[in-house]
Every structure is written in C-alpha cells, then in structure tokens.
Coordinates of C-alpha atoms and ligand atoms in Angstrom, one line a residue:
X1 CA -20.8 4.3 31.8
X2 CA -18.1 7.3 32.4
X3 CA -18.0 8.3 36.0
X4 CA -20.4 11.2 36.9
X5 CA -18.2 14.6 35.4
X6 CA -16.2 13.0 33.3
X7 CA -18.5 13.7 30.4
X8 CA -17.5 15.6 27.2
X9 CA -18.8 18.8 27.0
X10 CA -19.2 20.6 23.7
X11 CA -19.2 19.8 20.1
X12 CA -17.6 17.1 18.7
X13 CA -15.0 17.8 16.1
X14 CA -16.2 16.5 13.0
X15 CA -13.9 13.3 12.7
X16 CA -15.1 12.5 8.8
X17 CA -13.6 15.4 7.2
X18 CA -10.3 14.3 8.2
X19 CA -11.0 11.2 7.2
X20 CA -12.0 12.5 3.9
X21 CA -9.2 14.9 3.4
X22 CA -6.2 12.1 4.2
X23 CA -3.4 12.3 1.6
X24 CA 0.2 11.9 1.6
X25 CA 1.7 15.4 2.0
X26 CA 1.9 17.1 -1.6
X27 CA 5.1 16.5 -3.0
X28 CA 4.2 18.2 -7.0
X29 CA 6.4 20.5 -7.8
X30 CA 9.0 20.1 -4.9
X31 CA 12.9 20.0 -6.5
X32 CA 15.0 17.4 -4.5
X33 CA 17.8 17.5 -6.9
X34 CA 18.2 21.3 -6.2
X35 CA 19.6 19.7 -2.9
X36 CA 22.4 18.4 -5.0
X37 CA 23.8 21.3 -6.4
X38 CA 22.8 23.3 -2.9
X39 CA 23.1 21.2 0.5
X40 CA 21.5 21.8 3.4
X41 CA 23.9 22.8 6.2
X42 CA 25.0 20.1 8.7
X43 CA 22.9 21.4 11.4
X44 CA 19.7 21.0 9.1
X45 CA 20.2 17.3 8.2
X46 CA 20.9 16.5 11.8
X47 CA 17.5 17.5 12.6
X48 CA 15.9 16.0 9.3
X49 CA 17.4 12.8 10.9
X50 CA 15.3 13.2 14.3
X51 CA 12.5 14.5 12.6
X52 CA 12.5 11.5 9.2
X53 CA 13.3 9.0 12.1
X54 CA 10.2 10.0 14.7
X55 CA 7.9 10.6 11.7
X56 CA 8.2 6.9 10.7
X57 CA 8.2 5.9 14.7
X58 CA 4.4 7.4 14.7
X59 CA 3.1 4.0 13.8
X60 CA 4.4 3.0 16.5
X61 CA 3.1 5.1 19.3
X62 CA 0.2 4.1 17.5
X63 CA 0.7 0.6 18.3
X64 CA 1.1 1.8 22.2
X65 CA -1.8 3.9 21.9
X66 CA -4.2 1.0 20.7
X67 CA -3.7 -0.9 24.3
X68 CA -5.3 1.9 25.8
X69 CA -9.1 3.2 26.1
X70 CA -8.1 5.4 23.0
X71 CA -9.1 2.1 21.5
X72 CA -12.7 2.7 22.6
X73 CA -13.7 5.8 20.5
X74 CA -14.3 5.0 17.0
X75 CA -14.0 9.0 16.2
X76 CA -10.3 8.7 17.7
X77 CA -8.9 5.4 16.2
X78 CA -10.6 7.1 12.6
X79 CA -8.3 10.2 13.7
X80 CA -5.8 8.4 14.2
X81 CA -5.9 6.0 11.4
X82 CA -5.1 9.5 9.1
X83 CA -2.9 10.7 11.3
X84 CA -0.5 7.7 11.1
X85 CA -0.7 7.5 7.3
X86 CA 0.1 11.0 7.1
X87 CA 2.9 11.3 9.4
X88 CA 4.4 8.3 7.3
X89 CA 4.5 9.9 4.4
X90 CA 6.5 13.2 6.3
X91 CA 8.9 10.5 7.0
X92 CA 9.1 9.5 3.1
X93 CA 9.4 13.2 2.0
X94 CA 12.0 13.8 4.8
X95 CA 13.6 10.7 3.6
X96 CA 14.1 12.1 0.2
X97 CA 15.4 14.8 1.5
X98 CA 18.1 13.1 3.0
X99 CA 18.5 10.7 0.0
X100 CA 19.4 13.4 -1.9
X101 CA 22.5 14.3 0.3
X102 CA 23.7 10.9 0.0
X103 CA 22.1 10.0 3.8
X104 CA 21.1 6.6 5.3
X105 CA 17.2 6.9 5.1
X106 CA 13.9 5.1 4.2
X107 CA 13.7 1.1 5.4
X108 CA 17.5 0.9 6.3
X109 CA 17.4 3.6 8.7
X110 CA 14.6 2.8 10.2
X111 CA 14.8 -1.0 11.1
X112 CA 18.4 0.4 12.7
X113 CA 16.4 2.4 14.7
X114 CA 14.2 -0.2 15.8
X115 CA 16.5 -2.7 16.7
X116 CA 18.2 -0.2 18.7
X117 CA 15.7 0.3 21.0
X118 CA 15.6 -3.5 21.8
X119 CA 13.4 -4.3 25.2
X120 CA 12.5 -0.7 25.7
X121 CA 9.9 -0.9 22.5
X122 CA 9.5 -4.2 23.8
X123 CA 7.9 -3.3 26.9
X124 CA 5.9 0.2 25.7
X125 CA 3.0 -1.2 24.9
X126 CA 2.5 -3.2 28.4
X127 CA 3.6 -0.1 30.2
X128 CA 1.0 1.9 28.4
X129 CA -1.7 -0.5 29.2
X130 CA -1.2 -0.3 32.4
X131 CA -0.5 3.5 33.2
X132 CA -3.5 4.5 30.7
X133 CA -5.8 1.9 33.5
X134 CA -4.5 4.3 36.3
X135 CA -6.5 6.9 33.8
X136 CA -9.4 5.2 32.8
X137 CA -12.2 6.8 31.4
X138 CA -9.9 10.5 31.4
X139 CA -7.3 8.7 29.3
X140 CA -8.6 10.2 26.2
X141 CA -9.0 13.8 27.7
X142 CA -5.2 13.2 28.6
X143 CA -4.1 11.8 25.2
X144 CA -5.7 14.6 23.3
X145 CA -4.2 17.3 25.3
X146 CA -0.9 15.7 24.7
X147 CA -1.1 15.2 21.5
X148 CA -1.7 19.0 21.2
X149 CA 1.0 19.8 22.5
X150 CA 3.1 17.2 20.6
X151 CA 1.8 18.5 17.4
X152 CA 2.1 22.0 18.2
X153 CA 6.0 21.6 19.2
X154 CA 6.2 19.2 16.2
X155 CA 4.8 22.1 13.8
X156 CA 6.7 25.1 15.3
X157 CA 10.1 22.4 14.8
X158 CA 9.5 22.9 11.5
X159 CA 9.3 26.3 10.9
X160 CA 12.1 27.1 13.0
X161 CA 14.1 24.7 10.5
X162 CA 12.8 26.9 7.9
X163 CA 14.3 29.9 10.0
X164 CA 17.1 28.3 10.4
X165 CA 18.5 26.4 6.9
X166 CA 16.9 29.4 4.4
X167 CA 16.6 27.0 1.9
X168 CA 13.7 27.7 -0.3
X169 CA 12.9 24.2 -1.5
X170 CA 13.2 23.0 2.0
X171 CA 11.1 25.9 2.4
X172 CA 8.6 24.9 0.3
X173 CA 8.7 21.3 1.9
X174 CA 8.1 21.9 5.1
X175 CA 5.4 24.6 4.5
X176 CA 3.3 21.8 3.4
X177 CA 3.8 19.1 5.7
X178 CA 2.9 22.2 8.4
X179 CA -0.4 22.7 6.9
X180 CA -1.1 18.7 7.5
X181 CA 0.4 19.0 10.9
X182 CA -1.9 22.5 11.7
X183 CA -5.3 20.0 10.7
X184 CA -3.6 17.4 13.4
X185 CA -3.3 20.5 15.9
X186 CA -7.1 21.4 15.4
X187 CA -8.4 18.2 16.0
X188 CA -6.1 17.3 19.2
X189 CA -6.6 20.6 20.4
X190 CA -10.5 20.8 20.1
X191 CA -11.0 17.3 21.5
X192 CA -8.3 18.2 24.3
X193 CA -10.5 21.0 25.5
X194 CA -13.7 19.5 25.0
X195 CA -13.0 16.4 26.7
X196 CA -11.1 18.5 29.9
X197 CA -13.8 20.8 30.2
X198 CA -15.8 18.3 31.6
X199 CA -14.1 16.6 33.7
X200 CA -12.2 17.7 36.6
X201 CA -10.8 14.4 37.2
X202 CA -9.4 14.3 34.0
X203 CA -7.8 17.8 34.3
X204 CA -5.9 16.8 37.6
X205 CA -4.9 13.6 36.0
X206 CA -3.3 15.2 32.9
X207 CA -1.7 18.4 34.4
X208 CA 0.3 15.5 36.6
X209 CA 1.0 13.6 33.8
X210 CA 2.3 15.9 31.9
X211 CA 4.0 18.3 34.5
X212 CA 6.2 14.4 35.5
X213 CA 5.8 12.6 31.9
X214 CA 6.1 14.9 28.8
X215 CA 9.5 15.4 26.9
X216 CA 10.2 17.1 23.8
X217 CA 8.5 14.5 21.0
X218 CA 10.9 11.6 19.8
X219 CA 12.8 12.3 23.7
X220 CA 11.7 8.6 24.1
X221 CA 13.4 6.7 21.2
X222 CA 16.1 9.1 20.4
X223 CA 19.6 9.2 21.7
X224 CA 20.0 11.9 24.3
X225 CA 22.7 13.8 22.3
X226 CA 20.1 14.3 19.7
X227 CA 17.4 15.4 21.3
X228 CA 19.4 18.1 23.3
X229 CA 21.1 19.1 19.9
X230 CA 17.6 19.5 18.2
X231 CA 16.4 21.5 21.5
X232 CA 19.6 23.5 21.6
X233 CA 19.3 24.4 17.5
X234 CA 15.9 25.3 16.6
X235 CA 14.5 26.6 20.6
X236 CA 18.3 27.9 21.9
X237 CA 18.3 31.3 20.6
X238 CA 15.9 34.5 21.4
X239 CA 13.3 33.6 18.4
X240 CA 13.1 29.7 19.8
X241 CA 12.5 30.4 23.1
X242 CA 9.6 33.3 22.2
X243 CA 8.0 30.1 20.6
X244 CA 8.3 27.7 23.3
X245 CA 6.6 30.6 25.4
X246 CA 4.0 31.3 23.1
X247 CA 3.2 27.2 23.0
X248 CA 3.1 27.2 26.6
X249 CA 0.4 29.9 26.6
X250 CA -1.2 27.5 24.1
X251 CA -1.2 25.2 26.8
X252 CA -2.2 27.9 29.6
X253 CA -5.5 28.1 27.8
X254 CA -6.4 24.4 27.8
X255 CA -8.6 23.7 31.1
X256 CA -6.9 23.0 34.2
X257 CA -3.5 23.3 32.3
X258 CA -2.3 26.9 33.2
X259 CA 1.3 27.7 34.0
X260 CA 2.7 24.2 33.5
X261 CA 5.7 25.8 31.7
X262 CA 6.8 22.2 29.5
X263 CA 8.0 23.7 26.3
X264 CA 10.2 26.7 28.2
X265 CA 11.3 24.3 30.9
X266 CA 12.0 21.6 28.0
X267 CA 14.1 24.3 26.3
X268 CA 15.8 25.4 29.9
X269 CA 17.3 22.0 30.7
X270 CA 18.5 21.2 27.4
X271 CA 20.1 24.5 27.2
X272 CA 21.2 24.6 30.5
X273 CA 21.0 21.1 31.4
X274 CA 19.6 22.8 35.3
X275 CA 18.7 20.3 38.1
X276 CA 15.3 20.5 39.0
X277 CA 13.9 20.4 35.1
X278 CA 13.4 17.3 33.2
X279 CA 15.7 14.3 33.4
X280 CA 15.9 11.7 30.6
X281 CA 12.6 10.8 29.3
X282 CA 11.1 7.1 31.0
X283 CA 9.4 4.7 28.9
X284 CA 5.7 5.1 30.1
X285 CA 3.0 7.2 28.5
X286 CA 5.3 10.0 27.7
X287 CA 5.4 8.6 24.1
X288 CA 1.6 9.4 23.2
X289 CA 1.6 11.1 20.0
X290 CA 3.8 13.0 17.6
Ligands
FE2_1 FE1 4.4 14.9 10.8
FE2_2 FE1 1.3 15.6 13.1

C-alpha cells in the first residue's frame, strides 16, 4: 500500500503505444559516406564520442534502475524496455558516424569504456538499491522527473550539435533520433508530473535529490575533461545558455520543482568552473536515465 498522499493523480500515460511504436531510429536514406568526402569538424566528433559512448551506457543505468522500486510498475519497466532498445540503436547510428571518420566506435569502444570504470560500475547498482529505499514508494515520482530532465538536456544536445557542425546529413541524423528522444520526453515528463502532483513527500524528496544529485547526463561515467568540453561547446555561448534557461523553466513547471536552476547552474560551473555550483558527479542515483 503507498503511504496516504503519495498517490498518483491524473491519467496515466498510455504505456502500449510506446511499446507499439519501438524501432531503431530510421536510418533510410541517411548518407554516411558523404562524411568521407566532408568531415565533421573536431569539435563535432568529440561530442559524437560522449554522446555514441552514453547512448550505449543506457543499458546500463537500466541495470541500476532495475534494483530499485522502478522494478515494481509494469507500465515503467515496459517504458523502459523501449527506451533502452532505442537508445542503443542512437549509439549504433552515432557509431557509424564515427566509423566513417576512421573513429574507434561500436563493441571496441565500448568495452574500453566499461573496463575503465572498474569498481565504480561495480558498486552502482548497490548504491542505487540503497539510496532509492531512502525513497521508497516516491522513487518513481523522482525517477520520472529526472528522467525528464535527462531527456530534455539529451534532446536540446542534439540540436545544438546541429547548430553547431551545419552539416546537413548530420542534420538529417540527428533530427530523427530527436523525434525518438521528444516521445521519451512526453512520457517521463507526463509520469513526472502526474506522479509529483500527488505527493508532497515525493516533491521534497526529489527537489533535494536533484538540487545535490543531478549532473549533466553521462557526468557519471565520463572523464571530467569531456563533460566540461561538451558543456562548454554546445551550452557556452549566448544561444546554449537561452536553452539551458528555457529547460530550467521546463523544470519550474514540474510540481514542487520551481527555481531549482540545474541546467543554468550545470552550464555556470563548467563555464566558469565557480565554487558553490556542482562538483564532480558521485556515483549514487545521479545516473537515473539518459
Ligand atoms: Fe538517445
Ligand atoms: Fe532518450
């Protein structure tokens, strides 16, 4: 039995039309050899390497996130379920990307990754066990919201790539795999305010969490140098950090969320690197979703 006002208010969001709709992203049509005879810019693949690396790391968060009471809901491990095999195949279209500029990507790259983390990944899944207990029944509520805003930082990534390189097949690339991340937003976002509007508990719980936990997605697995180049690139400039404001209104309008400030603060310390904004990102639940 949830405690008295932790109850979900609302509509549920109709989990079996994502289910329905799962597909690797679209890749018809899409030209990777064009990368051959015109490279993406060194800035561009360095960020295709964050973002092919934490698109193939999604399974596992997943594996962190089945410890948890996420486990529990049958309409969020179905959610999920899609939302792992579509994220994996970003990962493969980024990868071909990167093949096609002669870059380590695919299998190779990954299991580097992996290794590298060593007892870190070891001991995610035990730490998430445990802080998601300190949640209980308000663990989805929290998941959901940060999964929104994971998704949402995740999409507008993208499209200030697209900004950025001007490359019309990456273009083209990346337009779609937006689409599949804008269906993740909805649901996350929906089930994030639904399941925050009624509970009170659960809006305390995850304003703390996030205001001490979140980091820019991937903050947890890659090397620091990589996140604050990503940061720097695509959020640095005027048009980035207009984005990051209008995710944090985003945010603002979640219940119990207002003026917690991650994305701009994010932006501010790895601009800046300021005291008093986020350090290095621990390994607890700040890994919940990409
Ligand atoms: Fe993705
Ligand atoms: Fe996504």
């Amino acid at each position: 039995m949830p405690a008295p006002g932790s109850e979900p208010v609302g509509m549920r969001v109709d989990v079996d039309r994502y289910r329905d709709r799962a597909a690797p992203v679209d890749l018809a049509g899409i030209d990777f050899d064009a990368f051959r005879d015109r490279p993406l810019p060194a800035g561009a693949i360095r960020c295709l390497r964050y973002m092919h690396d934490i698109e193939h790391h999604t399974v596992c968060y997943l594996r962190d996130l089945l410890v948890t009471p996420a486990h529990r809901d049958p309409d969020i491990t179905t959610f999920l379920t899609v939302w792992s095999y579509e994220e994996m195949w970003h990962g493969q279209a980024l990868g071909r990307v990167l093949a096609a500029h002669g870059e380590p990507h695919g299998a190779g790259r990954i299991s580097e990754l992996r290794r590298r983390l060593g007892v870190r990944d070891r001991l995610s899944p035990m730490l998430h066990a445990l802080g998601s207990t300190v949640a209980g029944e308000t663990f989805p509520a929290i998941h959901m919201a940060w999964g929104a805003v994971n998704e949402w930082t995740t999409q507008a990534g993208y499209a200030r790539l697209i900004d950025r390189a001007r490359h019309p097949v990456l273009t083209d690339l990346l337009s779609r795999i937006m689409r599949q991340e804008g269906r993740h937003i909805a649901f996350y976002a929906a089930e994030a305010e639904r399941r925050l509007a009624g509970s009170r508990r659960a809006q305390r719980l995850c304003r703390a969490a996030l205001r001490r936990l979140w980091r820019p997605v991937g903050a947890g697995v890659m090397p620091r140098s990589e996140v604050a180049f990503m940061v720097r690139e695509l959020f640095g400039d005027g048009g980035g950090r207009a984005i990051a404001e209008r995710i944090d209104h985003r945010v603002d309008a979640l219940p119990g969320l207002d003026g917690l400030r991650l994305v701009e603060r994010a932006v501010e310390h790895y601009t800046t690197g300021l005291p008093g904004t986020p350090g290095p990102a621990p390994v607890t639940p700040a890994r919940l979703a990409a």
